[in-house]
Amino acid sequence: MTAAALRALHHGPDLPLVLPGPWDAGSAKVFADAGFPALATPSAGIAASLGYEDGSTPTEEMFAAVTRIVRAVDIPVSADVEAGYGLSAKELVGRLADAGAVGCNLEDSDHATGVLREPEAQADWLARVRAEAGDGLVINARIDTFLRGVEGAEEAIRRGRLYAEAGADCVYPILAPPPLLSDIAAAVGIPVNAVVTPDGPSPRELGALGASRVTFGPGLQRRAMGAVQEMAEHLQKELQGNG
């Protein structure tokens, strides 16, 4: 599937675009078979499925996992590639193309230190990625101001505008208070991605609040593992009862 197909879904009549987050090929196929039009991998969900902490997955293993997910489905897949793994724009775009991903998340802070990048430097990086990819990649520029404790929408909007000017298709102010979504969307001028949280609004409600795109981070993988834990506990109870 093409980046054009994924990009069009951000502007279609059925908004918000809801993108489940598969963590392996099996979960990707389940979501595709359920009728979702596209998928967005979560780096934390893939990390957990491979036995790593979030932000610690080796680059080779992350791209291998994305490749397996893409191979399992016939719908567009966007890949969360964190801050780009230190790759050059050319290398990153090439690796995404080799994996078959037609979109990506790129975040503006460092997992290890939690430090926000200077927005101008991040915008320059995004512009280099756009120049390498042309229109062959849907760039979702994650804004980590709320995640890193910066209150209010002002800095998120400033970053969002810079990232939009650099060629991002969408901005992702992760953990933005839902009432601020409409203000951010209006000020930045491109689609806004919101994340579903356990106690927060539903995807439909996030759409009504201003999100054009809704993702789940590692939430679906964690729910699935919660179900596995329940099965394991039930099996242990059966075994103890039959002992």
PDB file of N, CA and C in Angstrom, residues 54-136:
ATOM      1  N   ASP A  54      10.896  -0.083  26.915  1.00  0.00           N
ATOM      2  CA  ASP A  54      10.631   0.916  25.894  1.00  0.00           C
ATOM      3  C   ASP A  54      11.874   1.757  25.664  1.00  0.00           C
ATOM      4  N   GLY A  55      12.245   1.932  24.411  1.00  0.00           N
ATOM      5  CA  GLY A  55      13.408   2.705  24.056  1.00  0.00           C
ATOM      6  C   GLY A  55      14.701   1.920  24.000  1.00  0.00           C
ATOM      7  N   SER A  56      14.637   0.623  24.321  1.00  0.00           N
ATOM      8  CA  SER A  56      15.854  -0.195  24.367  1.00  0.00           C
ATOM      9  C   SER A  56      15.937  -1.241  23.263  1.00  0.00           C
ATOM     10  N   THR A  57      14.955  -1.289  22.379  1.00  0.00           N
ATOM     11  CA  THR A  57      14.975  -2.289  21.314  1.00  0.00           C
ATOM     12  C   THR A  57      16.103  -1.999  20.328  1.00  0.00           C
ATOM     13  N   PRO A  58      16.967  -2.964  20.044  1.00  0.00           N
ATOM     14  CA  PRO A  58      17.994  -2.740  19.016  1.00  0.00           C
ATOM     15  C   PRO A  58      17.358  -2.377  17.679  1.00  0.00           C
ATOM     16  N   THR A  59      18.007  -1.487  16.976  1.00  0.00           N
ATOM     17  CA  THR A  59      17.459  -0.993  15.716  1.00  0.00           C
ATOM     18  C   THR A  59      17.124  -2.127  14.759  1.00  0.00           C
ATOM     19  N   GLU A  60      18.020  -3.085  14.626  1.00  0.00           N
ATOM     20  CA  GLU A  60      17.787  -4.192  13.695  1.00  0.00           C
ATOM     21  C   GLU A  60      16.527  -4.967  14.063  1.00  0.00           C
ATOM     22  N   GLU A  61      16.318  -5.176  15.360  1.00  0.00           N
ATOM     23  CA  GLU A  61      15.149  -5.946  15.786  1.00  0.00           C
ATOM     24  C   GLU A  61      13.862  -5.158  15.572  1.00  0.00           C
ATOM     25  N   MET A  62      13.921  -3.846  15.783  1.00  0.00           N
ATOM     26  CA  MET A  62      12.719  -3.043  15.559  1.00  0.00           C
ATOM     27  C   MET A  62      12.307  -3.075  14.092  1.00  0.00           C
ATOM     28  N   PHE A  63      13.260  -2.868  13.196  1.00  0.00           N
ATOM     29  CA  PHE A  63      12.903  -2.880  11.776  1.00  0.00           C
ATOM     30  C   PHE A  63      12.495  -4.279  11.309  1.00  0.00           C
ATOM     31  N   ALA A  64      13.072  -5.305  11.888  1.00  0.00           N
ATOM     32  CA  ALA A  64      12.661  -6.667  11.542  1.00  0.00           C
ATOM     33  C   ALA A  64      11.221  -6.907  11.970  1.00  0.00           C
ATOM     34  N   ALA A  65      10.850  -6.407  13.144  1.00  0.00           N
ATOM     35  CA  ALA A  65       9.476  -6.560  13.612  1.00  0.00           C
ATOM     36  C   ALA A  65       8.503  -5.810  12.713  1.00  0.00           C
ATOM     37  N   VAL A  66       8.870  -4.591  12.325  1.00  0.00           N
ATOM     38  CA  VAL A  66       8.009  -3.817  11.419  1.00  0.00           C
ATOM     39  C   VAL A  66       7.859  -4.544  10.089  1.00  0.00           C
ATOM     40  N   THR A  67       8.934  -5.115   9.596  1.00  0.00           N
ATOM     41  CA  THR A  67       8.878  -5.857   8.333  1.00  0.00           C
ATOM     42  C   THR A  67       7.888  -7.017   8.417  1.00  0.00           C
ATOM     43  N   ARG A  68       7.918  -7.742   9.517  1.00  0.00           N
ATOM     44  CA  ARG A  68       6.983  -8.873   9.678  1.00  0.00           C
ATOM     45  C   ARG A  68       5.539  -8.390   9.727  1.00  0.00           C
ATOM     46  N   ILE A  69       5.319  -7.267  10.395  1.00  0.00           N
ATOM     47  CA  ILE A  69       3.964  -6.715  10.483  1.00  0.00           C
ATOM     48  C   ILE A  69       3.468  -6.307   9.103  1.00  0.00           C
ATOM     49  N   VAL A  70       4.297  -5.581   8.361  1.00  0.00           N
ATOM     50  CA  VAL A  70       3.904  -5.139   7.019  1.00  0.00           C
ATOM     51  C   VAL A  70       3.605  -6.338   6.126  1.00  0.00           C
ATOM     52  N   ARG A  71       4.438  -7.363   6.215  1.00  0.00           N
ATOM     53  CA  ARG A  71       4.286  -8.545   5.370  1.00  0.00           C
ATOM     54  C   ARG A  71       2.983  -9.289   5.654  1.00  0.00           C
ATOM     55  N   ALA A  72       2.446  -9.145   6.859  1.00  0.00           N
ATOM     56  CA  ALA A  72       1.266  -9.909   7.266  1.00  0.00           C
ATOM     57  C   ALA A  72      -0.043  -9.313   6.773  1.00  0.00           C
ATOM     58  N   VAL A  73      -0.017  -8.056   6.303  1.00  0.00           N
ATOM     59  CA  VAL A  73      -1.270  -7.372   5.967  1.00  0.00           C
ATOM     60  C   VAL A  73      -1.173  -6.716   4.595  1.00  0.00           C
ATOM     61  N   ASP A  74      -2.332  -6.317   4.091  1.00  0.00           N
ATOM     62  CA  ASP A  74      -2.354  -5.625   2.798  1.00  0.00           C
ATOM     63  C   ASP A  74      -2.938  -4.225   2.941  1.00  0.00           C
ATOM     64  N   ILE A  75      -2.742  -3.614   4.108  1.00  0.00           N
ATOM     65  CA  ILE A  75      -3.171  -2.239   4.349  1.00  0.00           C
ATOM     66  C   ILE A  75      -1.939  -1.423   4.757  1.00  0.00           C
ATOM     67  N   PRO A  76      -2.015  -0.081   4.666  1.00  0.00           N
ATOM     68  CA  PRO A  76      -0.841   0.731   4.999  1.00  0.00           C
ATOM     69  C   PRO A  76      -0.424   0.579   6.461  1.00  0.00           C
ATOM     70  N   VAL A  77       0.870   0.611   6.681  1.00  0.00           N
ATOM     71  CA  VAL A  77       1.430   0.535   8.033  1.00  0.00           C
ATOM     72  C   VAL A  77       2.367   1.715   8.252  1.00  0.00           C
ATOM     73  N   SER A  78       2.143   2.412   9.369  1.00  0.00           N
ATOM     74  CA  SER A  78       3.058   3.449   9.822  1.00  0.00           C
ATOM     75  C   SER A  78       3.869   2.877  10.973  1.00  0.00           C
ATOM     76  N   ALA A  79       5.152   3.199  11.032  1.00  0.00           N
ATOM     77  CA  ALA A  79       6.048   2.625  12.032  1.00  0.00           C
ATOM     78  C   ALA A  79       6.523   3.693  13.010  1.00  0.00           C
ATOM     79  N   ASP A  80       6.427   3.379  14.289  1.00  0.00           N
ATOM     80  CA  ASP A  80       7.000   4.236  15.315  1.00  0.00           C
ATOM     81  C   ASP A  80       8.495   3.940  15.385  1.00  0.00           C
ATOM     82  N   VAL A  81       9.290   4.894  14.945  1.00  0.00           N
ATOM     83  CA  VAL A  81      10.750   4.697  14.952  1.00  0.00           C
ATOM     84  C   VAL A  81      11.415   5.662  15.930  1.00  0.00           C
ATOM     85  N   GLU A  82      10.673   5.976  16.997  1.00  0.00           N
ATOM     86  CA  GLU A  82      11.192   6.761  18.104  1.00  0.00           C
ATOM     87  C   GLU A  82      11.850   8.047  17.587  1.00  0.00           C
ATOM     88  N   ALA A  83      13.096   8.313  17.926  1.00  0.00           N
ATOM     89  CA  ALA A  83      13.751   9.538  17.466  1.00  0.00           C
ATOM     90  C   ALA A  83      14.643   9.296  16.257  1.00  0.00           C
ATOM     91  N   GLY A  84      14.524   8.111  15.640  1.00  0.00           N
ATOM     92  CA  GLY A  84      15.282   7.829  14.423  1.00  0.00           C
ATOM     93  C   GLY A  84      16.525   6.997  14.615  1.00  0.00           C
ATOM     94  N   TYR A  85      16.791   6.570  15.852  1.00  0.00           N
ATOM     95  CA  TYR A  85      17.888   5.633  16.147  1.00  0.00           C
ATOM     96  C   TYR A  85      19.262   6.143  15.728  1.00  0.00           C
ATOM     97  N   GLY A  86      19.409   7.444  15.623  1.00  0.00           N
ATOM     98  CA  GLY A  86      20.706   7.992  15.252  1.00  0.00           C
ATOM     99  C   GLY A  86      21.053   7.830  13.787  1.00  0.00           C
ATOM    100  N   LEU A  87      20.115   7.370  12.987  1.00  0.00           N
ATOM    101  CA  LEU A  87      20.360   7.200  11.555  1.00  0.00           C
ATOM    102  C   LEU A  87      20.293   8.551  10.845  1.00  0.00           C
ATOM    103  N   SER A  88      20.988   8.638   9.727  1.00  0.00           N
ATOM    104  CA  SER A  88      20.817   9.819   8.882  1.00  0.00           C
ATOM    105  C   SER A  88      19.434   9.759   8.242  1.00  0.00           C
ATOM    106  N   ALA A  89      18.987  10.908   7.738  1.00  0.00           N
ATOM    107  CA  ALA A  89      17.678  10.928   7.075  1.00  0.00           C
ATOM    108  C   ALA A  89      17.638   9.920   5.924  1.00  0.00           C
ATOM    109  N   LYS A  90      18.709   9.842   5.164  1.00  0.00           N
ATOM    110  CA  LYS A  90      18.750   8.905   4.034  1.00  0.00           C
ATOM    111  C   LYS A  90      18.669   7.467   4.510  1.00  0.00           C
ATOM    112  N   GLU A  91      19.429   7.154   5.557  1.00  0.00           N
ATOM    113  CA  GLU A  91      19.402   5.786   6.085  1.00  0.00           C
ATOM    114  C   GLU A  91      18.027   5.437   6.644  1.00  0.00           C
ATOM    115  N   LEU A  92      17.426   6.354   7.389  1.00  0.00           N
ATOM    116  CA  LEU A  92      16.120   6.096   7.999  1.00  0.00           C
ATOM    117  C   LEU A  92      15.058   5.860   6.936  1.00  0.00           C
ATOM    118  N   VAL A  93      15.015   6.729   5.938  1.00  0.00           N
ATOM    119  CA  VAL A  93      14.021   6.572   4.871  1.00  0.00           C
ATOM    120  C   VAL A  93      14.246   5.256   4.136  1.00  0.00           C
ATOM    121  N   GLY A  94      15.496   4.904   3.906  1.00  0.00           N
ATOM    122  CA  GLY A  94      15.794   3.641   3.245  1.00  0.00           C
ATOM    123  C   GLY A  94      15.357   2.439   4.058  1.00  0.00           C
ATOM    124  N   ARG A  95      15.595   2.489   5.369  1.00  0.00           N
ATOM    125  CA  ARG A  95      15.204   1.373   6.228  1.00  0.00           C
ATOM    126  C   ARG A  95      13.687   1.229   6.284  1.00  0.00           C
ATOM    127  N   LEU A  96      12.983   2.336   6.345  1.00  0.00           N
ATOM    128  CA  LEU A  96      11.523   2.283   6.339  1.00  0.00           C
ATOM    129  C   LEU A  96      11.003   1.714   5.020  1.00  0.00           C
ATOM    130  N   ALA A  97      11.601   2.136   3.922  1.00  0.00           N
ATOM    131  CA  ALA A  97      11.187   1.622   2.620  1.00  0.00           C
ATOM    132  C   ALA A  97      11.450   0.124   2.515  1.00  0.00           C
ATOM    133  N   ASP A  98      12.615  -0.316   2.996  1.00  0.00           N
ATOM    134  CA  ASP A  98      12.941  -1.744   2.963  1.00  0.00           C
ATOM    135  C   ASP A  98      11.944  -2.558   3.791  1.00  0.00           C
ATOM    136  N   ALA A  99      11.481  -1.973   4.913  1.00  0.00           N
ATOM    137  CA  ALA A  99      10.514  -2.668   5.768  1.00  0.00           C
ATOM    138  C   ALA A  99       9.111  -2.650   5.178  1.00  0.00           C
ATOM    139  N   GLY A 100       8.857  -1.740   4.249  1.00  0.00           N
ATOM    140  CA  GLY A 100       7.541  -1.633   3.640  1.00  0.00           C
ATOM    141  C   GLY A 100       6.611  -0.655   4.335  1.00  0.00           C
ATOM    142  N   ALA A 101       7.112   0.071   5.340  1.00  0.00           N
ATOM    143  CA  ALA A 101       6.281   1.059   6.026  1.00  0.00           C
ATOM    144  C   ALA A 101       6.115   2.291   5.146  1.00  0.00           C
ATOM    145  N   VAL A 102       4.915   2.864   5.155  1.00  0.00           N
ATOM    146  CA  VAL A 102       4.648   4.051   4.343  1.00  0.00           C
ATOM    147  C   VAL A 102       4.403   5.282   5.209  1.00  0.00           C
ATOM    148  N   GLY A 103       4.615   5.149   6.509  1.00  0.00           N
ATOM    149  CA  GLY A 103       4.513   6.273   7.424  1.00  0.00           C
ATOM    150  C   GLY A 103       5.425   6.028   8.598  1.00  0.00           C
ATOM    151  N   CYS A 104       5.664   7.098   9.388  1.00  0.00           N
ATOM    152  CA  CYS A 104       6.485   6.931  10.587  1.00  0.00           C
ATOM    153  C   CYS A 104       6.159   7.991  11.620  1.00  0.00           C
ATOM    154  N   ASN A 105       6.370   7.638  12.883  1.00  0.00           N
ATOM    155  CA  ASN A 105       6.411   8.595  13.984  1.00  0.00           C
ATOM    156  C   ASN A 105       7.863   8.981  14.209  1.00  0.00           C
ATOM    157  N   LEU A 106       8.104  10.261  14.426  1.00  0.00           N
ATOM    158  CA  LEU A 106       9.422  10.740  14.849  1.00  0.00           C
ATOM    159  C   LEU A 106       9.214  11.692  16.011  1.00  0.00           C
ATOM    160  N   GLU A 107       9.806  11.379  17.159  1.00  0.00           N
ATOM    161  CA  GLU A 107       9.562  12.155  18.367  1.00  0.00           C
ATOM    162  C   GLU A 107      10.680  13.168  18.610  1.00  0.00           C
ATOM    163  N   ASP A 108      10.354  14.203  19.398  1.00  0.00           N
ATOM    164  CA  ASP A 108      11.318  15.286  19.583  1.00  0.00           C
ATOM    165  C   ASP A 108      11.943  15.314  20.972  1.00  0.00           C
ATOM    166  N   SER A 109      12.035  14.151  21.619  1.00  0.00           N
ATOM    167  CA  SER A 109      12.815  14.072  22.852  1.00  0.00           C
ATOM    168  C   SER A 109      13.543  12.742  22.896  1.00  0.00           C
ATOM    169  N   ASP A 110      14.474  12.638  23.812  1.00  0.00           N
ATOM    170  CA  ASP A 110      15.317  11.464  23.923  1.00  0.00           C
ATOM    171  C   ASP A 110      14.793  10.532  25.005  1.00  0.00           C
ATOM    172  N   HIS A 111      14.624   9.226  24.667  1.00  0.00           N
ATOM    173  CA  HIS A 111      14.121   8.251  25.635  1.00  0.00           C
ATOM    174  C   HIS A 111      15.000   8.196  26.882  1.00  0.00           C
ATOM    175  N   ALA A 112      16.290   8.171  26.680  1.00  0.00           N
ATOM    176  CA  ALA A 112      17.208   7.928  27.799  1.00  0.00           C
ATOM    177  C   ALA A 112      17.271   9.106  28.754  1.00  0.00           C
ATOM    178  N   THR A 113      17.319  10.325  28.208  1.00  0.00           N
ATOM    179  CA  THR A 113      17.499  11.500  29.056  1.00  0.00           C
ATOM    180  C   THR A 113      16.209  12.246  29.342  1.00  0.00           C
ATOM    181  N   GLY A 114      15.201  12.061  28.485  1.00  0.00           N
ATOM    182  CA  GLY A 114      13.967  12.817  28.641  1.00  0.00           C
ATOM    183  C   GLY A 114      14.081  14.267  28.221  1.00  0.00           C
ATOM    184  N   VAL A 115      15.181  14.629  27.577  1.00  0.00           N
ATOM    185  CA  VAL A 115      15.420  16.018  27.187  1.00  0.00           C
ATOM    186  C   VAL A 115      14.758  16.310  25.840  1.00  0.00           C
ATOM    187  N   LEU A 116      14.018  17.412  25.794  1.00  0.00           N
ATOM    188  CA  LEU A 116      13.424  17.852  24.540  1.00  0.00           C
ATOM    189  C   LEU A 116      14.493  18.432  23.618  1.00  0.00           C
ATOM    190  N   ARG A 117      14.409  18.081  22.343  1.00  0.00           N
ATOM    191  CA  ARG A 117      15.298  18.697  21.364  1.00  0.00           C
ATOM    192  C   ARG A 117      14.857  20.130  21.108  1.00  0.00           C
ATOM    193  N   GLU A 118      15.803  20.961  20.718  1.00  0.00           N
ATOM    194  CA  GLU A 118      15.433  22.305  20.283  1.00  0.00           C
ATOM    195  C   GLU A 118      14.513  22.175  19.070  1.00  0.00           C
ATOM    196  N   PRO A 119      13.395  22.881  19.064  1.00  0.00           N
ATOM    197  CA  PRO A 119      12.420  22.681  17.979  1.00  0.00           C
ATOM    198  C   PRO A 119      12.968  23.002  16.594  1.00  0.00           C
ATOM    199  N   GLU A 120      13.854  23.980  16.505  1.00  0.00           N
ATOM    200  CA  GLU A 120      14.426  24.316  15.201  1.00  0.00           C
ATOM    201  C   GLU A 120      15.289  23.171  14.677  1.00  0.00           C
ATOM    202  N   ALA A 121      16.042  22.538  15.581  1.00  0.00           N
ATOM    203  CA  ALA A 121      16.868  21.398  15.175  1.00  0.00           C
ATOM    204  C   ALA A 121      15.992  20.230  14.749  1.00  0.00           C
ATOM    205  N   GLN A 122      14.905  20.004  15.467  1.00  0.00           N
ATOM    206  CA  GLN A 122      13.995  18.920  15.100  1.00  0.00           C
ATOM    207  C   GLN A 122      13.324  19.210  13.760  1.00  0.00           C
ATOM    208  N   ALA A 123      12.952  20.458  13.545  1.00  0.00           N
ATOM    209  CA  ALA A 123      12.338  20.830  12.268  1.00  0.00           C
ATOM    210  C   ALA A 123      13.316  20.609  11.111  1.00  0.00           C
ATOM    211  N   ASP A 124      14.575  20.949  11.331  1.00  0.00           N
ATOM    212  CA  ASP A 124      15.588  20.706  10.285  1.00  0.00           C
ATOM    213  C   ASP A 124      15.699  19.213   9.979  1.00  0.00           C
ATOM    214  N   TRP A 125      15.670  18.386  11.027  1.00  0.00           N
ATOM    215  CA  TRP A 125      15.744  16.937  10.859  1.00  0.00           C
ATOM    216  C   TRP A 125      14.536  16.423  10.079  1.00  0.00           C
ATOM    217  N   LEU A 126      13.360  16.900  10.444  1.00  0.00           N
ATOM    218  CA  LEU A 126      12.153  16.485   9.728  1.00  0.00           C
ATOM    219  C   LEU A 126      12.207  16.927   8.260  1.00  0.00           C
ATOM    220  N   ALA A 127      12.735  18.101   8.014  1.00  0.00           N
ATOM    221  CA  ALA A 127      12.842  18.585   6.629  1.00  0.00           C
ATOM    222  C   ALA A 127      13.789  17.705   5.823  1.00  0.00           C
ATOM    223  N   ARG A 128      14.848  17.218   6.449  1.00  0.00           N
ATOM    224  CA  ARG A 128      15.766  16.320   5.740  1.00  0.00           C
ATOM    225  C   ARG A 128      15.086  14.988   5.434  1.00  0.00           C
ATOM    226  N   VAL A 129      14.302  14.486   6.389  1.00  0.00           N
ATOM    227  CA  VAL A 129      13.565  13.245   6.146  1.00  0.00           C
ATOM    228  C   VAL A 129      12.573  13.440   5.005  1.00  0.00           C
ATOM    229  N   ARG A 130      11.873  14.586   5.019  1.00  0.00           N
ATOM    230  CA  ARG A 130      10.911  14.860   3.940  1.00  0.00           C
ATOM    231  C   ARG A 130      11.625  14.952   2.595  1.00  0.00           C
ATOM    232  N   ALA A 131      12.757  15.601   2.560  1.00  0.00           N
ATOM    233  CA  ALA A 131      13.479  15.741   1.303  1.00  0.00           C
ATOM    234  C   ALA A 131      13.912  14.384   0.762  1.00  0.00           C
ATOM    235  N   GLU A 132      14.345  13.497   1.628  1.00  0.00           N
ATOM    236  CA  GLU A 132      14.759  12.157   1.202  1.00  0.00           C
ATOM    237  C   GLU A 132      13.566  11.321   0.746  1.00  0.00           C
ATOM    238  N   ALA A 133      12.441  11.455   1.442  1.00  0.00           N
ATOM    239  CA  ALA A 133      11.280  10.587   1.171  1.00  0.00           C
ATOM    240  C   ALA A 133      10.387  11.115   0.064  1.00  0.00           C
ATOM    241  N   GLY A 134      10.464  12.416  -0.217  1.00  0.00           N
ATOM    242  CA  GLY A 134       9.487  12.989  -1.133  1.00  0.00           C
ATOM    243  C   GLY A 134       8.095  12.812  -0.551  1.00  0.00           C
ATOM    244  N   ASP A 135       7.149  12.455  -1.413  1.00  0.00           N
ATOM    245  CA  ASP A 135       5.799  12.231  -0.899  1.00  0.00           C
ATOM    246  C   ASP A 135       5.554  10.754  -0.564  1.00  0.00           C
ATOM    247  N   GLY A 136       6.646   9.967  -0.504  1.00  0.00           N
ATOM    248  CA  GLY A 136       6.509   8.535  -0.276  1.00  0.00           C
ATOM    249  C   GLY A 136       6.466   8.121   1.177  1.00  0.00           C
TER     250      GLY A 136
END
